[in-house]
Coordinates of C-alpha atoms and ligand atoms in Angstrom, one line a residue:
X1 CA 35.9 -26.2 9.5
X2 CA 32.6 -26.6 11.8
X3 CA 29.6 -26.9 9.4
X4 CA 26.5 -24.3 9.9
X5 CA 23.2 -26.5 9.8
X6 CA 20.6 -23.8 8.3
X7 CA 16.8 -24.7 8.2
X8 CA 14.5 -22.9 6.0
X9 CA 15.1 -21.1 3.0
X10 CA 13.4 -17.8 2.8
X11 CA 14.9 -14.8 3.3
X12 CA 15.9 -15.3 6.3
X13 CA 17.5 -18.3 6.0
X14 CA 18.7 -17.1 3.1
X15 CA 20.8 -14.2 4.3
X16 CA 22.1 -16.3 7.4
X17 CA 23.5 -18.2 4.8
X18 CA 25.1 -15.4 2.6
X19 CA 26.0 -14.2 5.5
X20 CA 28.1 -17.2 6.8
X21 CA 29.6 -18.0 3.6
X22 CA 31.1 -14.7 3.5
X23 CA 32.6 -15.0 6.8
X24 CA 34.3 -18.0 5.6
X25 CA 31.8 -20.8 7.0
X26 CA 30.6 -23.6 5.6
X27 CA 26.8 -23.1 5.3
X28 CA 24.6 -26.3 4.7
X29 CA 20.8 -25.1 4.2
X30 CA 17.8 -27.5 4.6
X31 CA 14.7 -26.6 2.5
X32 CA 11.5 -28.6 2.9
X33 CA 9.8 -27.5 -0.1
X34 CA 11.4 -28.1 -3.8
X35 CA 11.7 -24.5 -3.8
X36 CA 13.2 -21.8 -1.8
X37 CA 11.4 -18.5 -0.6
X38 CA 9.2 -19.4 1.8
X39 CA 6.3 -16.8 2.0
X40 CA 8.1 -14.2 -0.6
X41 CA 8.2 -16.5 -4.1
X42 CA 6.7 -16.6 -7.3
X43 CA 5.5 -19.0 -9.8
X44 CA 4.0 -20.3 -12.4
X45 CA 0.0 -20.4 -12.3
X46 CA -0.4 -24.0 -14.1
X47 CA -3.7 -22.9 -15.5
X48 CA -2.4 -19.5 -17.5
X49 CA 1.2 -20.0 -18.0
X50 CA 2.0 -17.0 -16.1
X51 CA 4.1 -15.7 -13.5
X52 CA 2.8 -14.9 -10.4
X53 CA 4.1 -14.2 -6.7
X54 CA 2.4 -15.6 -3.6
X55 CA 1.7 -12.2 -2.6
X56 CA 2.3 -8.8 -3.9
X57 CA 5.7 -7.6 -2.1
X58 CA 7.1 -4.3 -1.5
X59 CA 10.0 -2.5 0.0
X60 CA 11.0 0.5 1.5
X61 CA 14.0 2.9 1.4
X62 CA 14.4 2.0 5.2
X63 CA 14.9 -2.0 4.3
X64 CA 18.7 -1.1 5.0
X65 CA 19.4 -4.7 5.3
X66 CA 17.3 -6.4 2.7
X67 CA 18.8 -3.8 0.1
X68 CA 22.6 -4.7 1.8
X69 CA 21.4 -8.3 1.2
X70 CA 20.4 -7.9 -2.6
X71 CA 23.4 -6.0 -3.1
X72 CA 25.6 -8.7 -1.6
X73 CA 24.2 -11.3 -3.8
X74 CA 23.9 -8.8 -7.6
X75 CA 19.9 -8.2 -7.8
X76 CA 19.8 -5.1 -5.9
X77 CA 18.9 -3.7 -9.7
X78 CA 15.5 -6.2 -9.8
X79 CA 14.2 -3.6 -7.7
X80 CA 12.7 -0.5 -8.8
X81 CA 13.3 1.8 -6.4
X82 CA 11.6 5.2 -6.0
X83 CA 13.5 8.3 -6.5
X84 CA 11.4 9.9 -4.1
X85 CA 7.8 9.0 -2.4
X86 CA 4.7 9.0 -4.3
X87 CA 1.6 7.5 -3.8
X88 CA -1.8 7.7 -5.7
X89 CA -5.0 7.1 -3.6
X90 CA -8.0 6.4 -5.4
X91 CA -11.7 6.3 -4.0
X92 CA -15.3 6.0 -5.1
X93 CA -16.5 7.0 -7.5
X94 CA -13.4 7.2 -8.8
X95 CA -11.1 10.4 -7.3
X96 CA -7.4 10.0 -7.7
X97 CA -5.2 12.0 -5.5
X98 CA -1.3 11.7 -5.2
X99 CA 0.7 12.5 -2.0
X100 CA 4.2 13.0 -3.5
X101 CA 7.7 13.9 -1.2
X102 CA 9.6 16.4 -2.0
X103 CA 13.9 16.1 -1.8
X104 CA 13.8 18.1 1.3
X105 CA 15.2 17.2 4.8
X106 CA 13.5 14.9 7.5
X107 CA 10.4 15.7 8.5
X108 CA 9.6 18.4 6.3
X109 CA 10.0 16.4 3.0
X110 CA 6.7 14.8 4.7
X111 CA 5.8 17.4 5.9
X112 CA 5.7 19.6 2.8
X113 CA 4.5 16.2 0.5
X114 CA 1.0 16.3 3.2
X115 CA 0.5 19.5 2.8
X116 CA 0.5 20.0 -0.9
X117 CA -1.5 17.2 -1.5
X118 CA -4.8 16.5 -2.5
X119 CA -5.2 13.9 -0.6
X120 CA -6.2 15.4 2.5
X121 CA -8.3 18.4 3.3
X122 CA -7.6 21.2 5.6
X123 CA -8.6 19.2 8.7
X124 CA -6.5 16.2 8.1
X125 CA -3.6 18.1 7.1
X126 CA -3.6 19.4 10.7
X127 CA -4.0 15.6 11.8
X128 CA -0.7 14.0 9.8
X129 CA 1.6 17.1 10.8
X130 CA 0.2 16.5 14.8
X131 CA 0.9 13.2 14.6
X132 CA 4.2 13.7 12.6
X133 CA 5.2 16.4 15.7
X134 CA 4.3 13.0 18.2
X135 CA 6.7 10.6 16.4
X136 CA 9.3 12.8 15.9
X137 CA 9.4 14.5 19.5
X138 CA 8.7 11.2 21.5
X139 CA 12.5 9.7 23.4
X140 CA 11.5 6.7 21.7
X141 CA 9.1 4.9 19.1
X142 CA 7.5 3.2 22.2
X143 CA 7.5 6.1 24.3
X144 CA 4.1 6.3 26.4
X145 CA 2.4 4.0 24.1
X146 CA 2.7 0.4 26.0
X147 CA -0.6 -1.7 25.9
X148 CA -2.3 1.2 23.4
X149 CA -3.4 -0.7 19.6
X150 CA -2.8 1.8 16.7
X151 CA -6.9 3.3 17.1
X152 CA -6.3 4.3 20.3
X153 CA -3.4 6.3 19.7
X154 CA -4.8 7.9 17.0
X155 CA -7.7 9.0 19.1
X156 CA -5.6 10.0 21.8
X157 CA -4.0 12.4 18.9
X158 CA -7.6 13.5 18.3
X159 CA -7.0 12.4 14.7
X160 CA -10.5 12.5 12.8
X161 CA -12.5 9.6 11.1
X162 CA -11.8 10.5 7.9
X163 CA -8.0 10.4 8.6
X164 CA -8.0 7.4 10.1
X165 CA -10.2 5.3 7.6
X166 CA -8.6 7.1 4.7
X167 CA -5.1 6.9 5.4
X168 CA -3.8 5.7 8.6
X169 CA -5.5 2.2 8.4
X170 CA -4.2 2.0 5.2
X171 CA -0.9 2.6 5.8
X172 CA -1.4 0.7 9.1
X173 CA -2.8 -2.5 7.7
X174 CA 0.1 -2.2 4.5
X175 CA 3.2 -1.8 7.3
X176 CA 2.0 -4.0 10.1
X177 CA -0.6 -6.8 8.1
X178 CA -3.2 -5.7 10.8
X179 CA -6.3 -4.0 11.6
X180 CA -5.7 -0.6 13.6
X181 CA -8.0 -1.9 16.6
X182 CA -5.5 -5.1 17.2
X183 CA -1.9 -3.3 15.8
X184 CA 0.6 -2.3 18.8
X185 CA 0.7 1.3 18.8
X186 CA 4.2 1.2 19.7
X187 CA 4.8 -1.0 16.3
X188 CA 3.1 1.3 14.0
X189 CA 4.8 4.6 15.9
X190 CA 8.5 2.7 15.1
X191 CA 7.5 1.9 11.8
X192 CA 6.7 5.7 10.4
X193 CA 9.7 6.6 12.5
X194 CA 11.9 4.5 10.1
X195 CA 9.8 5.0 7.0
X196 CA 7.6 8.3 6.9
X197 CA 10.1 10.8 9.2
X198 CA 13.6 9.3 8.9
X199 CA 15.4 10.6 5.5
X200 CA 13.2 11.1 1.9
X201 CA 15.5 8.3 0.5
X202 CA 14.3 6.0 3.5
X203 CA 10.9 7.1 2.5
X204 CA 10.5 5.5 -0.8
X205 CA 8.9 2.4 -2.4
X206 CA 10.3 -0.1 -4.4
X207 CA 8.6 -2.4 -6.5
X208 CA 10.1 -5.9 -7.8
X209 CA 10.9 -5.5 -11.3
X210 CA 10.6 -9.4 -11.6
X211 CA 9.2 -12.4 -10.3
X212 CA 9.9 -12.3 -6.5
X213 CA 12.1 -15.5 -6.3
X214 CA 13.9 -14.2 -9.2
X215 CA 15.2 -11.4 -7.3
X216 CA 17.0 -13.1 -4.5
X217 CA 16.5 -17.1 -4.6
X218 CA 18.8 -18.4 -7.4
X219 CA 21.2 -15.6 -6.4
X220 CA 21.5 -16.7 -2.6
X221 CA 22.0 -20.2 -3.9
X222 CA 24.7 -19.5 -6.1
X223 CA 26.4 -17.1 -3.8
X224 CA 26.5 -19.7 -1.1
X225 CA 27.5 -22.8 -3.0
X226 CA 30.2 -20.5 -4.6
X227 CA 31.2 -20.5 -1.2
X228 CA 31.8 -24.2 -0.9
X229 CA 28.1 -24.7 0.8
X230 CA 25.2 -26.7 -0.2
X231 CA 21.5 -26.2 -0.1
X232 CA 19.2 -29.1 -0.3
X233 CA 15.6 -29.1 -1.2
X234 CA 12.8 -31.1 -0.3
X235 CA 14.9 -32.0 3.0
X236 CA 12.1 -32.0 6.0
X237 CA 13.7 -31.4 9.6
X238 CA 11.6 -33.5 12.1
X239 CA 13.0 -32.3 14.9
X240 CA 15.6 -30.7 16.7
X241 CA 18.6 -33.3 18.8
X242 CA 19.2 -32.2 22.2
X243 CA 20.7 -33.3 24.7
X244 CA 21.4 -31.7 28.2
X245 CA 20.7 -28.1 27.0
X246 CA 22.9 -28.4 23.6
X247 CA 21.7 -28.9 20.3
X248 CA 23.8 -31.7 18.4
X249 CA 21.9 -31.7 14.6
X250 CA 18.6 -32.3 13.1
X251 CA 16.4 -35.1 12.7
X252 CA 15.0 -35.5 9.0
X253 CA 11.3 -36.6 8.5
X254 CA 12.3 -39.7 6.7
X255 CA 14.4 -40.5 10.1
X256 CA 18.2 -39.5 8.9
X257 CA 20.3 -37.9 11.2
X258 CA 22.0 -34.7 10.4
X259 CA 24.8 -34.0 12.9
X260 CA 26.1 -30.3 13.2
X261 CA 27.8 -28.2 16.5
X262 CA 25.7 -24.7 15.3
X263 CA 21.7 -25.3 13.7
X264 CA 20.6 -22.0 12.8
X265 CA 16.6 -22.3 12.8
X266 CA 14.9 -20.0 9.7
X267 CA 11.5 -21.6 9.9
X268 CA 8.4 -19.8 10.9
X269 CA 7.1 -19.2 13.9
X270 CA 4.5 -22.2 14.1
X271 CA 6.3 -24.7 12.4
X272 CA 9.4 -23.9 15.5
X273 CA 7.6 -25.6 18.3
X274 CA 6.9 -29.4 16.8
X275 CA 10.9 -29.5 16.5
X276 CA 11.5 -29.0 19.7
X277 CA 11.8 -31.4 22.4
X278 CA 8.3 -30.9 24.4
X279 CA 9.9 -30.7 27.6
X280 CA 11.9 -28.0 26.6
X281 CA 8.7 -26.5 25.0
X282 CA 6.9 -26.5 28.0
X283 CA 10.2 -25.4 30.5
X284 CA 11.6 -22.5 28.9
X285 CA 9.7 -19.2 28.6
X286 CA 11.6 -18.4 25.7
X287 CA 10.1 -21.2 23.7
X288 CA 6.6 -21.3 25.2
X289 CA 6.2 -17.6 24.4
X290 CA 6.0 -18.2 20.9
X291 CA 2.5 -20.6 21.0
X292 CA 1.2 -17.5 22.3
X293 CA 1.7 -15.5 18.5
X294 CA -1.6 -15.7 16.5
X295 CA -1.5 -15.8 12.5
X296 CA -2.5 -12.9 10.6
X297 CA -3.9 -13.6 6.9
X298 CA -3.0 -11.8 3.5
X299 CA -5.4 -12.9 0.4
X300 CA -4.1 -12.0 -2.7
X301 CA -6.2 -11.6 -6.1
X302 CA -5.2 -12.0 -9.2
X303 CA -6.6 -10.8 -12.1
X304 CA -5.9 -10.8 -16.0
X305 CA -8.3 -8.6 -17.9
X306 CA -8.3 -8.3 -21.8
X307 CA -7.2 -4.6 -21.6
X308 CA -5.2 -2.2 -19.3
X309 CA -7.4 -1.5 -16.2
X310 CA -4.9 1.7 -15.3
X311 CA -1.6 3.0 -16.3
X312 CA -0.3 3.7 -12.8
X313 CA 2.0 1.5 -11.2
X314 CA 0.0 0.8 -7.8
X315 CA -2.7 3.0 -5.9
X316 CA -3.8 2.7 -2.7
X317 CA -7.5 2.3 -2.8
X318 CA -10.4 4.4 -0.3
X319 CA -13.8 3.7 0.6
X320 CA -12.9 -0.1 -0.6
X321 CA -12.7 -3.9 0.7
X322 CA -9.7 -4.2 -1.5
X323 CA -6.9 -2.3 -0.2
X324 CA -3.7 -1.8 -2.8
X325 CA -4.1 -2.3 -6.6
X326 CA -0.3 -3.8 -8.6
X327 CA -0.3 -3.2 -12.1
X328 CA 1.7 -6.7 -13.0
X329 CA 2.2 -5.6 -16.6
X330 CA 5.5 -5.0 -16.6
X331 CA 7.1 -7.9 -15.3
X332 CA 8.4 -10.8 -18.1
X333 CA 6.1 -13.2 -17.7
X334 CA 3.3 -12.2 -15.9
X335 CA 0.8 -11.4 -18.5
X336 CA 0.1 -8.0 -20.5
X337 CA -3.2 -6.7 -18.4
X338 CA -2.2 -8.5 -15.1
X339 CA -2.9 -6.7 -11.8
X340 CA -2.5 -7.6 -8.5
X341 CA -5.1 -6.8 -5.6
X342 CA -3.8 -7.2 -2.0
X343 CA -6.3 -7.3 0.9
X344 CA -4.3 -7.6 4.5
X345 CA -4.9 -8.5 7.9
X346 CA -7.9 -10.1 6.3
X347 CA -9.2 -12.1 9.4
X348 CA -13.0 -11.6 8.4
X349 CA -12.3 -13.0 4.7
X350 CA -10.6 -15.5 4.8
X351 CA -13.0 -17.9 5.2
X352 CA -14.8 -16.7 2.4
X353 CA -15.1 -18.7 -0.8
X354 CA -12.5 -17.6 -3.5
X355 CA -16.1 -16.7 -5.5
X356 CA -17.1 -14.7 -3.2
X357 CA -13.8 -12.8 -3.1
X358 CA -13.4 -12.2 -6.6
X359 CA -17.0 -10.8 -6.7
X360 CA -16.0 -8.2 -4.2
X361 CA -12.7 -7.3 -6.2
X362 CA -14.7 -7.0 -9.6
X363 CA -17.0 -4.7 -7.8
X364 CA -14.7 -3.0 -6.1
X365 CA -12.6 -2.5 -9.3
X366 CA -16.2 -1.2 -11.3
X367 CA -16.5 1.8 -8.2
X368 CA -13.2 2.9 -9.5
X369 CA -11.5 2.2 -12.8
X370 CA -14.3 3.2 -15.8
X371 CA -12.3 0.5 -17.7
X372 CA -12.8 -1.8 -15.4
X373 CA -16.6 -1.8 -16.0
X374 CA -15.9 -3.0 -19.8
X375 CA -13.0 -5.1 -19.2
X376 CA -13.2 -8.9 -20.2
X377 CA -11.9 -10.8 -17.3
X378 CA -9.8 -13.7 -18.7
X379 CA -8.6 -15.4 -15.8
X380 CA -8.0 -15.1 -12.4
X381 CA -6.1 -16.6 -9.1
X382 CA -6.7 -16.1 -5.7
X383 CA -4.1 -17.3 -3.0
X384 CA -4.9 -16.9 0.7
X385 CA -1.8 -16.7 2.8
X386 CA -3.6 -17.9 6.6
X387 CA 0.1 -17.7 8.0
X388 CA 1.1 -14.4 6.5
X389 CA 2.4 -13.0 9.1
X390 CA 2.5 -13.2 12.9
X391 CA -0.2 -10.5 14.2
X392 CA 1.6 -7.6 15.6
X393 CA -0.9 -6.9 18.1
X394 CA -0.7 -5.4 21.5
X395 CA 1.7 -7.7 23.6
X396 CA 3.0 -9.6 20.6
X397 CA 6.4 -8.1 20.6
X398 CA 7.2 -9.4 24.1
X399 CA 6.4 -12.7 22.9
X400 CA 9.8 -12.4 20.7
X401 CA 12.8 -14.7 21.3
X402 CA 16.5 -13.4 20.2
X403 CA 18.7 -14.8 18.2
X404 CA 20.5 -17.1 20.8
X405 CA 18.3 -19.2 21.7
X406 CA 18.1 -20.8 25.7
X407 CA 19.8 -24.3 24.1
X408 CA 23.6 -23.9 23.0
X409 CA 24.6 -24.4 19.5
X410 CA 20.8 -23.6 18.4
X411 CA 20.5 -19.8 16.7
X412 CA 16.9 -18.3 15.7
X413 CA 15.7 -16.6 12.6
X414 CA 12.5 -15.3 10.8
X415 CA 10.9 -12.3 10.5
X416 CA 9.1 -13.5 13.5
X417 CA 12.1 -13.3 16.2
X418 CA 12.6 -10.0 18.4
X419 CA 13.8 -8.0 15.5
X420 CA 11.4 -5.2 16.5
X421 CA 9.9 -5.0 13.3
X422 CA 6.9 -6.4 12.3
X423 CA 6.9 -9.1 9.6
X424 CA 8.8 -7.7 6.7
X425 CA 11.5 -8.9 4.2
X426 CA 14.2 -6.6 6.2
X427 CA 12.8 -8.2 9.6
X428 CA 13.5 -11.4 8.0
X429 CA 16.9 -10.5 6.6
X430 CA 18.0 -8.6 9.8
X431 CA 17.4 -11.8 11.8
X432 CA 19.3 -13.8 9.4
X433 CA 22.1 -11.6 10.0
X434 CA 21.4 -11.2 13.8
X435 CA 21.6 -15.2 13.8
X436 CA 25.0 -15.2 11.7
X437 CA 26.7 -12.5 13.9
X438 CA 25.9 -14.4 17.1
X439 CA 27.2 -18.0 15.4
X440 CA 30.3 -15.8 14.9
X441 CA 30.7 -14.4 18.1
Ligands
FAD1 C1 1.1 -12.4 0.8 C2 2.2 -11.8 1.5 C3 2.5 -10.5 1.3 C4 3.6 -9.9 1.9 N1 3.9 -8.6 1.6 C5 5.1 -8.0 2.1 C6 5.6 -6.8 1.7 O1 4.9 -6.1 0.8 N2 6.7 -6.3 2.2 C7 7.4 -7.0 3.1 O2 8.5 -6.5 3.5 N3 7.0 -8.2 3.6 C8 5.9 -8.7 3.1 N4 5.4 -10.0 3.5 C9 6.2 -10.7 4.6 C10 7.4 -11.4 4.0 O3 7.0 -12.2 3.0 C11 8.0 -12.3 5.2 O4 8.3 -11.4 6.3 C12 9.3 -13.0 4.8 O5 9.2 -13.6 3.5 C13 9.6 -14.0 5.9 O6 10.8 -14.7 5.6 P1 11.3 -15.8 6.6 O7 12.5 -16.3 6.0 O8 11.3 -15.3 8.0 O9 10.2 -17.0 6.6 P2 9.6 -17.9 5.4 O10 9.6 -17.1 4.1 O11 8.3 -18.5 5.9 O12 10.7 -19.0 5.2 C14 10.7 -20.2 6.1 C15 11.2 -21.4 5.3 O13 11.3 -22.5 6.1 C16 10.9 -23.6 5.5 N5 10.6 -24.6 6.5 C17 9.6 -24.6 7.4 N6 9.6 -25.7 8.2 C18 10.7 -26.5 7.7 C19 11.2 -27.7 8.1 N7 10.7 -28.4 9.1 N8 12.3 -28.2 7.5 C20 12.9 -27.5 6.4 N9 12.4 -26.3 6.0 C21 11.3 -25.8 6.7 C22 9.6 -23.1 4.7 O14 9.3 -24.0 3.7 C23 10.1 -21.8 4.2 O15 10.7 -21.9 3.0 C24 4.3 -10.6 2.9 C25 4.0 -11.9 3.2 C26 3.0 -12.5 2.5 C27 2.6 -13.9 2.8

């Protein structure tokens, strides 16, 4: 039986490989790290003890593949899935508001949530349910709105300031990982398409009821080497071997050669190009396309206070640098008062000292929370993530290679690849799919 040579191990790679092995192939995935999940994992923070995840994750009702996926492999259940939307907003000086969905029919569970919240005044009511009538009446998501970022469109929908800094660019910068003057327009209009006016059980949230590795990467393992496959850690690909337009195995860093008929590449998008052959790089559209995507940046900060800052699962925060609040408490492991701050497309902080950056979360945190103000803060962690994401702005998606890539035997994955998503857990577990239907073809 021909071998499957799959590099990477996050969840795309992962799901290629579940995927495979339940088609009956024999899956051999590379790993370079002593770990698998790539950019969705957790661990343990040396200093404290506790568990923490790279990055606060969530998913959606509409991740119709990454909830196939956990179901395949048993730990659909680590996720706590919403029975319905909800989401609390809070702002300065410390104003909560809920937008909460009703179990009605597509668009007017929306519809209905908008305008019974207090989230929104009179004026910005009127804004979501225009913009709602756009998405749902446009032929398609990208329908008119080629070359247009996110701001533009929502000007060209006359939506107010308040609607947009309040709402929109939060839900912007949460779906897409980007600032609303630099995110496609035709991305973001897809994405509420799938998520805000598709079905109320597409609408809703789920939160990881564990540590994010724990949720899929043990599982995937087992499920594949059940299977009669194998997946090897801290096994480095170097470098792609072609010959004459065919791809014949992998190169390992400490010179072996891996020979294999099908190589099904999972890694991200700028790790791709150094395995490839630099004449190829340079020849073939498809491949030089991808030096064009730019990185897009996702700091998270970690906090563990000596008492419970809030009692609400997560809250989108207004008027704020920090943009999403995680209340970490209940997950075994990662520490009674623990909460998790996310800040996204964070190009302008980045650079900024992880002091710096945990001043401007304890302030931020002292607008809002009146506990927060007489908390103790007992230890903290701040990861920044430079390669988040690929930055879905304007002209990105046409930067996007398929699944078959232009050299035979040679499949892509990654959340990255033209799965017309932006970079999400079901992007990434779509493309491992996409990858293992074509290797079946
Ligand atoms: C902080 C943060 C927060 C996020 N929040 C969300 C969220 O809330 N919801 C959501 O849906 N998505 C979120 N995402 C995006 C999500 O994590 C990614 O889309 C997804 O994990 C990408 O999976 P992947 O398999 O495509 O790539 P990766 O996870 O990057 O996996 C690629 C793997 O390939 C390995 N590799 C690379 N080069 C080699 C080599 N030469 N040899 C062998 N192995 C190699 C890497 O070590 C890695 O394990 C977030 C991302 C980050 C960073």
């Amino acid at each position: 039986m021909d071998e499957v040579l799959i590099i990477g191990g996050g969840f795309a790679g992962l799901a290629a490989g579940v995927a495979l092995a339940k088609a009956g192939r024999r899956v051999r995935l590379l790993e370079q790290k002593p770990h698998l999940g790539g950019r969705a994992r957790s661990f343990l923070d040396p200093q404290s003890g506790f568990l923490v995840d790279n990055g606060q994750h969530i998913f959606m009702g509409c991740y119709h593949a990454a909830l196939r996926f956990l179901e395949e492999i048993g730990t659909l259940d680590r996720i706590a899935l919403q029975p319905r939307l909800r989401v609390h907003f809070l702002e300065p000086p410390g104003r909560l508001s809920t937008l909460q969905c009703p179990n009605l029919p597509s668009p007017w569970h929306v519809l209905a949530g908008v305008l019974r919240s207090d989230s929104f005044g009179w004026r910005e009511k009127r804004d979501v349910l225009r913009l709602g009538r756009a998405v749902k009446s446009a032929a398609s998501s990208t329908d008119g709105l080629e070359g247009l970022t996110v701001e533009d469109w929502l000007d060209r929908l006359g939506q107010s300031d308040r609607i947009k800094r309040g709402f929109w660019d939060l839900l912007a910068i949460a779906a897409l990982n980007e600032d609303s003057r630099r995110a496609a327009a035709a991305m973001f209009a897809h994405v509420l398409r799938l998520a805000l006016f598709s079905s109320p059980a597409d609408s809703r949230l789920g939160i990881p009821r564990r540590g994010l590795s724990e949720c899929y990467t043990g599982a995937a393992q087992a499920y594949i080497t059940a299977r009669g496959g194998q997946v090897e850690l801290n096994r480095s690909v170097a470098g792609f071997i072609l010959a004459e337009g065919v791809c014949r195995g992998v190169r390992l860093a400490d010179e072996t050669a891996i020979e294999a008929e099908t190589v099904v590449s999972a890694v991200p998008w700028h790790e791709l190009p150094r395995l490839l052959p630099a004449d190829l790089l340079r020849s073939e559209p498809v491949f030089t396309n991808i030096l064009a995507l730019r990185p897009a940046p996702i700091i998270s900060i970690n906090l563990w206070f000596d008492r419970p800052i809030t009692d609400l699962d997560f809250i989108g925060l207004r008027g704020t640098t920090i943009q999403w609040l995680f209340n970490r408490g209940g997950i075994p492991g990662a520490g009674e008062h623990a909460v998790a701050l996310v800040l996204s497309g964070a190009h302008a902080y980045i650079n900024r000292s992880k002091e710096e950056l945990l001043a401007i979360s304890l302030e931020d945190l002292r607008k809002l929370f009146p506990t927060a103000r007489e908390a103790r803060l007992a230890h903290s962690l701040i990861i920044k993530e430079r390669f988040a994401t690929f930055s879905p702005c304007v002209g990105a998606d046409a930067l996007r290679p398929p699944a078959r890539s232009p050299a035979r035997g040679l499949y892509l994955a990654g959340d990255w690849t033209a799965t017309g998503l932006p970079a999400t857990i079901e992007g990434a577990v779509r493309s491992g799919y996409a990858a293992a239907q074509e290797v079946l073809k």
